[in-house]
Amino acid sequence: MNRTLSLGLLLGTVLATTACARAAEESSAAPVASEAQAPAHASPAKIDQALPVAIVHKTASCGCCGIWVDHLKAAGFQDVRNTDDMNPIKVRLGVPVGKASCHTAEIGGYVVEGHIPAEDIKRLLAERPTARGLVLPGMPAGSPGMEMPDGYVQPYTVELVRTDGSTELFAQHGQGG
């Protein structure tokens, strides 16, 4: 891999992680919609044995990543791993330059980068395309883990990463609302 590619991934990871930490600080003052709606006595979601294990790589201090993990657990997925250096994981899994977010998951042989809805991951697993996985660059407002107190959803596009590293539309969210 060339040095420019590695530096690009590193810069994307640093920017996403910094934004995630900032978002976590801002959201700590006001509960997100999912926290506000969840009863205090809610029991943990039941693991769906039909789903593959979701190995989520994130930094321990990332609040929005933790909320996304809760979103996955509520959908039946399991597992999380904290790591301080995300760049080698993103490089190993082939996250395209400029498509990084604050956390990376390995699910069913695919990379899942960013705040991707569990429904999109389940669709990927059902369709099993020849691809590296899914990416959602950045941290769009209203995506899982980035919920807004007023329910606002910034339009965002989940992309399928082909084996050659090119991307194409996989799903669109927050359109027309």
Coordinates of N, CA, C and O in Angstrom, one line a residue:
M1 N 0.8 -1.2 0.0 CA 0.0 0.0 0.0 C 0.9 1.2 0.0 O 1.9 1.3 0.7
N2 N 0.5 2.3 -0.8 CA 1.4 3.4 -0.8 C 1.1 4.3 0.4 O 0.2 4.2 1.1
R3 N 2.1 5.2 0.6 CA 2.1 6.0 1.8 C 0.9 7.0 1.8 O 0.3 7.3 2.8
T4 N 0.5 7.5 0.6 CA -0.6 8.5 0.5 C -1.9 7.8 1.0 O -2.7 8.4 1.7
L5 N -2.1 6.6 0.5 CA -3.3 5.8 0.9 C -3.4 5.6 2.4 O -4.4 5.9 3.1
S6 N -2.3 5.2 3.0 CA -2.2 5.0 4.5 C -2.4 6.3 5.2 O -3.2 6.4 6.2
L7 N -1.8 7.4 4.8 CA -2.0 8.7 5.4 C -3.4 9.2 5.3 O -4.0 9.7 6.2
G8 N -4.1 8.9 4.1 CA -5.5 9.3 3.9 C -6.4 8.6 4.9 O -7.3 9.2 5.4
L9 N -6.2 7.3 5.0 CA -7.0 6.5 6.0 C -6.8 7.0 7.4 O -7.7 7.1 8.2
L10 N -5.5 7.3 7.8 CA -5.2 7.7 9.1 C -5.9 9.1 9.4 O -6.5 9.3 10.4
L11 N -5.8 10.0 8.4 CA -6.4 11.3 8.6 C -8.0 11.2 8.7 O -8.6 11.8 9.6
G12 N -8.6 10.3 7.9 CA -10.0 10.1 8.0 C -10.4 9.5 9.3 O -11.4 9.9 9.9
T13 N -9.6 8.6 9.8 CA -9.9 8.0 11.1 C -9.8 9.0 12.3 O -10.6 9.1 13.1
V14 N -8.8 9.8 12.2 CA -8.6 10.9 13.3 C -9.7 11.9 13.2 O -10.3 12.2 14.3
L15 N -10.1 12.3 12.1 CA -11.2 13.3 12.0 C -12.5 12.7 12.4 O -13.3 13.3 13.2
A16 N -12.8 11.5 12.1 CA -14.0 10.8 12.5 C -14.1 10.6 14.0 O -15.1 10.8 14.6
T17 N -12.9 10.1 14.5 CA -12.9 9.9 16.0 C -13.0 11.2 16.8 O -13.7 11.2 17.8
T18 N -12.4 12.3 16.3 CA -12.5 13.6 16.9 C -13.9 14.0 16.9 O -14.5 14.5 17.9
A19 N -14.6 13.9 15.7 CA -16.0 14.3 15.6 C -16.9 13.5 16.5 O -17.8 14.0 17.1
C20 N -16.6 12.2 16.6 CA -17.4 11.3 17.5 C -17.3 11.7 18.9 O -18.2 11.8 19.7
A21 N -16.1 12.0 19.4 CA -15.9 12.5 20.8 C -16.6 13.8 21.0 O -17.2 13.9 22.1
R22 N -16.6 14.7 20.0 CA -17.3 15.9 20.2 C -18.8 15.7 20.2 O -19.5 16.3 21.0
A23 N -19.3 14.8 19.4 CA -20.7 14.5 19.3 C -21.1 13.9 20.7 O -22.2 14.2 21.2
A24 N -20.3 13.0 21.2 CA -20.6 12.4 22.5 C -20.7 13.4 23.6 O -21.6 13.3 24.5
E25 N -19.8 14.4 23.6 CA -19.8 15.4 24.6 C -21.1 16.3 24.5 O -21.7 16.6 25.5
E26 N -21.4 16.6 23.2 CA -22.6 17.5 23.0 C -23.9 16.7 23.4 O -24.8 17.2 24.0
S27 N -23.9 15.4 23.1 CA -25.1 14.6 23.3 C -25.3 14.3 24.8 O -26.4 13.9 25.2
S28 N -24.2 14.4 25.6 CA -24.4 14.0 27.0 C -25.2 15.1 27.7 O -25.8 14.7 28.7
A29 N -25.4 16.3 27.2 CA -26.2 17.3 27.8 C -27.7 17.0 27.5 O -28.5 17.3 28.3
A30 N -28.0 16.4 26.4 CA -29.4 16.1 26.0 C -29.5 14.7 25.6 O -28.7 14.3 24.7
P31 N -30.4 13.9 26.1 CA -30.5 12.5 25.8 C -30.9 12.3 24.3 O -31.7 13.1 23.8
V32 N -30.4 11.3 23.6 CA -30.8 11.0 22.3 C -32.1 10.4 22.3 O -32.6 9.9 23.3
A33 N -32.8 10.4 21.2 CA -34.1 9.8 21.1 C -34.2 8.4 21.6 O -35.1 8.1 22.4
S34 N -33.2 7.6 21.3 CA -33.3 6.2 21.7 C -33.2 6.0 23.3 O -33.8 5.2 23.9
E35 N -32.4 6.9 23.9 CA -32.2 6.9 25.3 C -33.5 7.4 26.0 O -33.9 6.9 27.0
A36 N -34.1 8.5 25.4 CA -35.2 9.1 26.0 C -36.4 8.1 25.9 O -37.3 8.1 26.8
Q37 N -36.5 7.3 24.9 CA -37.7 6.4 24.7 C -37.5 5.1 25.5 O -38.5 4.4 25.7
A38 N -36.3 4.7 25.8 CA -36.0 3.4 26.4 C -36.4 3.4 27.9 O -35.9 4.3 28.6
P39 N -37.2 2.5 28.3 CA -37.5 2.5 29.8 C -36.3 2.1 30.6 O -35.4 1.4 30.1
A40 N -36.2 2.6 31.8 CA -35.1 2.4 32.7 C -34.9 1.0 33.0 O -33.8 0.5 33.2
H41 N -35.9 0.2 33.0 CA -35.9 -1.2 33.3 C -35.7 -2.2 32.1 O -35.9 -3.4 32.2
A42 N -35.4 -1.6 30.9 CA -35.4 -2.4 29.7 C -34.3 -3.5 29.9 O -33.2 -3.3 30.4
S43 N -34.7 -4.7 29.4 CA -33.8 -5.8 29.5 C -32.9 -5.9 28.3 O -33.3 -5.4 27.2
P44 N -31.8 -6.5 28.3 CA -30.9 -6.6 27.1 C -31.6 -7.4 26.0 O -32.4 -8.3 26.3
A45 N -31.3 -7.0 24.8 CA -31.9 -7.7 23.6 C -31.4 -9.1 23.6 O -30.3 -9.4 24.0
K46 N -32.3 -10.0 23.1 CA -31.9 -11.4 22.9 C -31.0 -11.5 21.7 O -31.3 -11.0 20.6
I47 N -30.0 -12.3 21.8 CA -29.1 -12.5 20.7 C -29.8 -13.4 19.7 O -30.3 -14.4 20.0
D48 N -29.7 -13.0 18.4 CA -30.3 -13.9 17.3 C -29.2 -14.8 16.8 O -28.3 -14.4 16.2
Q49 N -29.4 -16.1 17.2 CA -28.3 -17.1 16.8 C -28.2 -17.3 15.3 O -27.2 -17.8 14.9
A50 N -29.2 -16.9 14.5 CA -29.1 -17.0 13.1 C -28.2 -15.9 12.5 O -27.7 -16.1 11.4
L51 N -27.9 -14.9 13.3 CA -27.0 -13.8 12.8 C -25.5 -14.1 13.1 O -25.3 -14.7 14.2
P52 N -24.6 -13.8 12.3 CA -23.2 -13.9 12.6 C -22.8 -13.0 13.7 O -23.5 -12.0 13.9
V53 N -21.7 -13.3 14.4 CA -21.2 -12.4 15.4 C -20.7 -11.1 14.8 O -20.1 -11.1 13.7
A54 N -21.0 -10.0 15.4 CA -20.5 -8.7 14.9 C -19.4 -8.3 15.8 O -19.5 -8.0 17.0
I55 N -18.2 -8.3 15.2 CA -17.0 -7.8 15.9 C -16.8 -6.4 15.6 O -16.4 -6.0 14.5
V56 N -17.1 -5.5 16.6 CA -17.1 -4.1 16.5 C -15.8 -3.5 17.1 O -15.5 -3.8 18.2
H57 N -15.0 -2.8 16.3 CA -13.8 -2.2 16.7 C -14.1 -0.7 16.9 O -14.5 0.0 16.0
K58 N -13.8 -0.2 18.1 CA -14.1 1.2 18.4 C -13.2 1.6 19.6 O -12.6 0.8 20.3
T59 N -13.0 2.9 19.8 CA -12.3 3.4 20.9 C -13.2 3.4 22.1 O -14.4 3.5 22.0
A60 N -12.7 3.1 23.3 CA -13.5 3.0 24.5 C -14.2 4.2 24.9 O -15.3 4.2 25.5
S61 N -13.7 5.4 24.5 CA -14.3 6.7 24.9 C -15.4 7.2 24.0 O -15.9 8.2 24.2
C62 N -15.6 6.5 22.9 CA -16.6 7.0 21.9 C -18.0 6.7 22.3 O -18.5 5.5 22.3
G63 N -18.7 7.7 22.6 CA -20.1 7.6 23.0 C -21.1 7.2 21.9 O -21.9 6.3 22.1
C64 N -20.9 7.8 20.7 CA -21.8 7.5 19.6 C -21.6 6.1 19.1 O -22.5 5.4 18.7
C65 N -20.4 5.6 19.2 CA -20.1 4.2 18.9 C -20.8 3.2 19.8 O -21.3 2.2 19.3
G66 N -20.8 3.5 21.1 CA -21.5 2.7 22.0 C -23.0 2.7 21.8 O -23.6 1.6 21.9
I67 N -23.6 3.8 21.4 CA -25.0 3.8 21.1 C -25.3 3.0 19.8 O -26.3 2.3 19.7
W68 N -24.4 3.0 18.8 CA -24.5 2.2 17.6 C -24.4 0.7 18.0 O -25.2 -0.1 17.5
V69 N -23.5 0.4 18.9 CA -23.4 -1.0 19.3 C -24.7 -1.4 20.0 O -25.2 -2.6 19.8
D70 N -25.3 -0.6 20.8 CA -26.6 -0.9 21.4 C -27.7 -1.1 20.3 O -28.5 -2.0 20.4
H71 N -27.6 -0.3 19.2 CA -28.5 -0.5 18.1 C -28.4 -1.9 17.5 O -29.3 -2.6 17.2
L72 N -27.1 -2.3 17.3 CA -26.8 -3.7 16.8 C -27.3 -4.8 17.7 O -28.0 -5.7 17.3
K73 N -27.1 -4.6 19.0 CA -27.5 -5.6 20.0 C -29.0 -5.7 20.0 O -29.6 -6.8 20.1
A74 N -29.7 -4.6 19.9 CA -31.2 -4.6 19.9 C -31.7 -5.3 18.6 O -32.8 -5.9 18.7
A75 N -30.9 -5.4 17.6 CA -31.3 -6.1 16.4 C -30.8 -7.6 16.4 O -31.0 -8.3 15.4
G76 N -30.2 -8.0 17.5 CA -29.8 -9.4 17.7 C -28.3 -9.7 17.4 O -27.9 -10.8 17.6
F77 N -27.5 -8.7 17.1 CA -26.1 -8.9 16.9 C -25.3 -8.9 18.3 O -25.9 -8.4 19.3
Q78 N -24.1 -9.3 18.3 CA -23.3 -9.3 19.5 C -21.8 -9.0 19.3 O -21.4 -9.1 18.2
D79 N -21.1 -8.7 20.4 CA -19.7 -8.5 20.5 C -19.3 -7.1 20.3 O -19.9 -6.3 19.5
V80 N -18.2 -6.7 20.9 CA -17.6 -5.4 20.8 C -16.1 -5.5 21.3 O -15.9 -6.2 22.2
R81 N -15.2 -4.8 20.6 CA -13.9 -4.8 21.0 C -13.4 -3.3 21.0 O -13.5 -2.7 20.0
N82 N -12.8 -2.9 22.1 CA -12.2 -1.6 22.1 C -10.7 -1.6 21.7 O -10.0 -2.5 22.0
T83 N -10.4 -0.6 20.9 CA -9.0 -0.5 20.5 C -8.6 0.9 20.4 O -9.4 1.8 20.1
D84 N -7.3 1.2 20.6 CA -6.8 2.6 20.5 C -6.4 3.0 19.1 O -6.3 4.2 18.8
D85 N -6.1 2.0 18.3 CA -5.5 2.3 17.0 C -6.4 1.7 15.9 O -6.2 0.5 15.5
M86 N -7.3 2.5 15.4 CA -8.3 2.0 14.4 C -7.7 1.9 13.0 O -8.1 1.1 12.2
N87 N -6.7 2.7 12.7 CA -6.2 2.7 11.3 C -5.7 1.3 10.8 O -6.1 1.0 9.7
P88 N -4.9 0.5 11.5 CA -4.5 -0.8 11.0 C -5.7 -1.7 10.7 O -5.7 -2.5 9.7
I89 N -6.8 -1.6 11.5 CA -8.0 -2.4 11.2 C -8.6 -2.0 9.9 O -9.0 -2.8 9.1
K90 N -8.8 -0.7 9.7 CA -9.4 -0.1 8.5 C -8.6 -0.5 7.3 O -9.2 -0.9 6.2
V91 N -7.3 -0.4 7.4 CA -6.4 -0.8 6.3 C -6.6 -2.3 6.0 O -6.7 -2.7 4.8
R92 N -6.5 -3.2 7.0 CA -6.6 -4.6 6.9 C -7.9 -5.0 6.2 O -8.0 -5.9 5.4
L93 N -9.0 -4.3 6.5 CA -10.3 -4.7 6.0 C -10.6 -4.0 4.7 O -11.7 -4.3 4.1
G94 N -9.8 -3.1 4.2 CA -10.0 -2.4 2.9 C -11.0 -1.3 2.9 O -11.7 -1.1 1.9
V95 N -11.1 -0.6 4.0 CA -12.0 0.6 4.0 C -11.4 1.6 3.0 O -10.3 2.0 3.2
P96 N -12.2 2.0 2.0 CA -11.6 3.0 1.0 C -11.3 4.3 1.6 O -12.0 4.8 2.6
V97 N -10.3 5.0 1.1 CA -9.8 6.3 1.6 C -11.0 7.2 1.4 O -11.7 7.2 0.4
G98 N -11.3 8.1 2.4 CA -12.3 9.0 2.4 C -13.7 8.5 2.8 O -14.7 9.2 2.8
K99 N -13.7 7.2 3.1 CA -15.0 6.5 3.5 C -15.0 6.1 5.0 O -15.9 5.3 5.4
A100 N -14.1 6.6 5.7 CA -14.0 6.2 7.1 C -15.0 6.8 8.0 O -15.5 7.9 7.7
S101 N -15.3 6.2 9.1 CA -16.1 6.7 10.2 C -15.4 6.4 11.5 O -14.2 6.1 11.5
C102 N -16.1 6.5 12.6 CA -15.5 6.3 13.9 C -15.4 4.9 14.4 O -14.7 4.6 15.4
H103 N -16.1 3.9 13.8 CA -16.0 2.5 14.2 C -16.0 1.6 13.0 O -16.6 2.0 12.0
T104 N -15.5 0.4 13.2 CA -15.5 -0.5 12.1 C -15.9 -1.9 12.6 O -15.4 -2.3 13.7
A105 N -16.7 -2.6 11.9 CA -17.2 -3.9 12.3 C -16.9 -4.9 11.3 O -16.8 -4.6 10.1
E106 N -16.7 -6.2 11.7 CA -16.6 -7.3 10.9 C -17.8 -8.2 11.2 O -18.0 -8.7 12.3
I107 N -18.6 -8.4 10.1 CA -19.9 -9.1 10.3 C -20.0 -10.1 9.1 O -20.2 -9.6 8.0
G108 N -20.0 -11.4 9.4 CA -20.3 -12.3 8.3 C -19.4 -12.3 7.1 O -19.8 -12.5 6.0
G109 N -18.1 -11.9 7.4 CA -17.2 -11.8 6.3 C -17.1 -10.5 5.6 O -16.4 -10.3 4.6
Y110 N -17.9 -9.6 6.1 CA -18.0 -8.2 5.5 C -17.4 -7.2 6.4 O -17.6 -7.4 7.7
V111 N -16.9 -6.1 5.9 CA -16.6 -4.9 6.7 C -17.9 -4.0 6.7 O -18.6 -3.9 5.7
V112 N -18.2 -3.5 7.9 CA -19.3 -2.6 8.1 C -18.7 -1.3 8.8 O -18.3 -1.4 9.9
E113 N -18.6 -0.3 8.0 CA -17.9 1.0 8.5 C -18.9 2.1 8.7 O -19.6 2.5 7.8
G114 N -19.0 2.5 10.0 CA -19.8 3.6 10.3 C -21.2 3.3 10.9 O -21.5 2.2 11.2
H115 N -22.0 4.3 10.9 CA -23.3 4.2 11.6 C -24.4 3.6 10.7 O -25.5 4.2 10.5
I116 N -24.2 2.5 10.2 CA -25.1 1.8 9.2 C -26.2 1.2 10.0 O -26.0 0.5 11.0
P117 N -27.5 1.4 9.5 CA -28.6 0.7 10.2 C -28.5 -0.8 10.1 O -28.1 -1.4 9.1
A118 N -29.0 -1.4 11.2 CA -29.0 -2.9 11.2 C -29.8 -3.5 10.1 O -29.4 -4.6 9.6
E119 N -30.8 -2.9 9.7 CA -31.6 -3.4 8.5 C -30.8 -3.5 7.3 O -30.9 -4.5 6.5
D120 N -29.9 -2.6 7.0 CA -29.0 -2.6 5.9 C -28.0 -3.8 6.0 O -27.7 -4.5 5.0
I121 N -27.5 -4.0 7.2 CA -26.6 -5.1 7.4 C -27.3 -6.4 7.2 O -26.7 -7.3 6.6
K122 N -28.5 -6.6 7.7 CA -29.2 -7.8 7.5 C -29.5 -8.0 6.0 O -29.5 -9.2 5.6
R123 N -29.8 -7.0 5.3 CA -30.0 -7.1 3.8 C -28.8 -7.6 3.2 O -28.8 -8.5 2.3
L124 N -27.6 -7.0 3.5 CA -26.3 -7.4 3.0 C -26.1 -8.9 3.2 O -25.7 -9.6 2.3
L125 N -26.4 -9.3 4.4 CA -26.2 -10.8 4.8 C -27.1 -11.7 4.1 O -26.8 -12.8 3.7
A126 N -28.3 -11.2 3.8 CA -29.3 -12.0 3.1 C -29.0 -12.1 1.6 O -29.1 -13.2 1.0
E127 N -28.5 -11.0 1.0 CA -28.2 -11.0 -0.4 C -26.8 -11.5 -0.8 O -26.6 -12.0 -1.9
R128 N -25.9 -11.4 0.2 CA -24.5 -12.0 0.0 C -23.8 -11.6 -1.3 O -23.3 -12.4 -2.0
P129 N -23.8 -10.3 -1.6 CA -23.1 -9.9 -2.8 C -21.6 -10.1 -2.7 O -21.0 -10.1 -1.6
T130 N -20.9 -10.2 -3.9 CA -19.5 -10.3 -3.9 C -19.0 -8.9 -3.7 O -19.0 -8.1 -4.6
A131 N -18.5 -8.6 -2.5 CA -18.1 -7.3 -2.1 C -17.3 -7.3 -0.8 O -17.3 -8.3 -0.1
R132 N -16.7 -6.2 -0.5 CA -16.0 -6.0 0.8 C -16.9 -5.8 1.9 O -16.7 -6.2 3.0
G133 N -18.0 -5.0 1.6 CA -19.0 -4.7 2.7 C -19.6 -3.3 2.4 O -19.8 -2.9 1.3
L134 N -20.0 -2.7 3.5 CA -20.8 -1.4 3.5 C -20.0 -0.3 4.2 O -19.3 -0.6 5.2
V135 N -20.2 0.9 3.7 CA -19.6 2.1 4.4 C -20.6 3.2 4.4 O -21.5 3.3 3.6
L136 N -20.6 3.9 5.5 CA -21.3 5.1 5.7 C -20.3 6.2 6.2 O -20.0 6.3 7.4
P137 N -19.7 6.9 5.2 CA -18.7 7.9 5.6 C -19.2 9.0 6.6 O -20.4 9.3 6.5
G138 N -18.4 9.4 7.5 CA -18.7 10.5 8.4 C -19.7 10.0 9.4 O -19.8 8.8 9.8
M139 N -20.5 10.9 10.0 CA -21.4 10.6 11.0 C -22.7 11.4 10.8 O -23.0 12.4 11.5
P140 N -23.5 11.0 9.9 CA -24.7 11.8 9.6 C -25.7 11.8 10.8 O -26.0 10.8 11.4
A141 N -26.2 13.0 11.0 CA -27.2 13.2 12.0 C -28.4 12.4 11.8 O -28.9 12.3 10.6
G142 N -28.9 11.7 12.8 CA -30.1 10.8 12.7 C -29.8 9.4 12.3 O -30.7 8.6 12.4
S143 N -28.6 9.1 11.9 CA -28.2 7.7 11.7 C -28.1 7.0 13.0 O -28.0 7.6 14.1
P144 N -28.2 5.6 13.0 CA -28.1 4.9 14.3 C -26.8 5.3 15.1 O -25.7 5.2 14.6
G145 N -27.0 5.7 16.3 CA -25.9 6.2 17.2 C -25.8 7.7 17.1 O -25.1 8.3 18.0
M146 N -26.4 8.3 16.1 CA -26.3 9.8 16.0 C -27.7 10.4 16.0 O -27.9 11.4 15.4
E147 N -28.6 9.8 16.7 CA -30.0 10.2 16.7 C -30.0 11.6 17.3 O -29.3 12.0 18.2
M148 N -31.0 12.4 16.8 CA -31.2 13.8 17.3 C -32.4 13.9 18.2 O -33.4 13.2 17.9
P149 N -32.3 14.7 19.2 CA -33.5 14.8 20.2 C -34.8 15.1 19.5 O -35.8 14.7 19.9
D150 N -34.7 15.9 18.4 CA -35.9 16.3 17.7 C -36.3 15.4 16.6 O -37.3 15.6 15.9
G151 N -35.6 14.2 16.4 CA -35.9 13.2 15.4 C -35.4 13.5 14.0 O -35.7 12.8 13.1
Y152 N -34.7 14.6 13.9 CA -34.1 15.0 12.6 C -33.2 13.9 12.0 O -32.4 13.4 12.7
V153 N -33.4 13.6 10.7 CA -32.5 12.7 10.0 C -31.9 13.4 8.8 O -32.7 13.7 7.9
Q154 N -30.6 13.6 8.8 CA -29.9 14.2 7.7 C -29.9 13.1 6.6 O -29.6 12.0 6.8
P155 N -30.3 13.4 5.3 CA -30.3 12.4 4.3 C -28.8 11.8 4.2 O -27.9 12.6 4.2
Y156 N -28.7 10.5 4.1 CA -27.5 9.9 3.9 C -27.6 8.6 3.1 O -28.7 8.0 2.9
T157 N -26.4 8.2 2.5 CA -26.4 7.1 1.6 C -25.4 6.1 2.1 O -24.2 6.4 2.4
V158 N -25.8 4.8 2.3 CA -25.0 3.7 2.6 C -24.5 3.2 1.3 O -25.3 3.0 0.4
E159 N -23.2 2.9 1.2 CA -22.6 2.5 0.0 C -22.0 1.0 0.1 O -21.5 0.7 1.2
L160 N -22.2 0.3 -1.0 CA -21.6 -1.0 -1.1 C -20.2 -0.9 -1.6 O -20.0 -0.2 -2.6
V161 N -19.2 -1.5 -0.9 CA -17.8 -1.5 -1.4 C -17.5 -2.8 -2.2 O -17.6 -3.8 -1.6
R162 N -17.3 -2.6 -3.5 CA -17.0 -3.8 -4.3 C -15.6 -4.3 -4.0 O -14.8 -3.6 -3.3
T163 N -15.3 -5.5 -4.5 CA -14.0 -6.1 -4.2 C -12.8 -5.2 -4.7 O -11.7 -5.3 -4.2
D164 N -13.0 -4.4 -5.8 CA -12.0 -3.6 -6.3 C -11.8 -2.3 -5.6 O -11.0 -1.4 -5.9
G165 N -12.7 -2.0 -4.5 CA -12.6 -0.8 -3.8 C -13.5 0.3 -4.2 O -13.7 1.3 -3.6
S166 N -14.2 0.1 -5.4 CA -15.1 1.1 -5.9 C -16.4 1.0 -5.0 O -16.7 -0.1 -4.4
T167 N -17.2 2.0 -5.0 CA -18.4 2.0 -4.2 C -19.6 2.3 -5.1 O -19.5 3.0 -6.2
E168 N -20.8 1.9 -4.6 CA -22.1 2.2 -5.3 C -23.1 2.3 -4.3 O -23.0 1.8 -3.2
L169 N -24.2 2.9 -4.6 CA -25.4 3.1 -3.7 C -25.9 1.7 -3.3 O -26.1 0.8 -4.1
F170 N -26.1 1.6 -2.0 CA -26.8 0.4 -1.4 C -28.1 0.7 -0.8 O -29.1 0.0 -1.0
A171 N -28.2 1.8 -0.1 CA -29.4 2.3 0.6 C -29.4 3.8 0.8 O -28.3 4.3 1.1
Q172 N -30.5 4.4 0.8 CA -30.6 5.8 1.1 C -31.6 6.0 2.3 O -32.6 5.2 2.4
H173 N -31.3 6.9 3.1 CA -32.1 7.1 4.3 C -32.3 8.6 4.5 O -31.5 9.4 4.2
G174 N -33.5 8.9 5.1 CA -33.8 10.3 5.5 C -34.2 11.2 4.3 O -34.2 12.4 4.4
Q175 N -34.6 10.5 3.2 CA -35.0 11.3 2.0 C -36.4 11.6 2.1 O -37.2 10.9 2.6
G176 N -36.8 12.8 1.6 CA -38.2 13.2 1.5 C -38.9 13.5 2.8 O -40.1 13.5 2.8
G177 N -38.1 13.6 3.9 CA -38.8 13.9 5.1 C -38.6 15.2 5.6 O -39.0 15.9 6.3

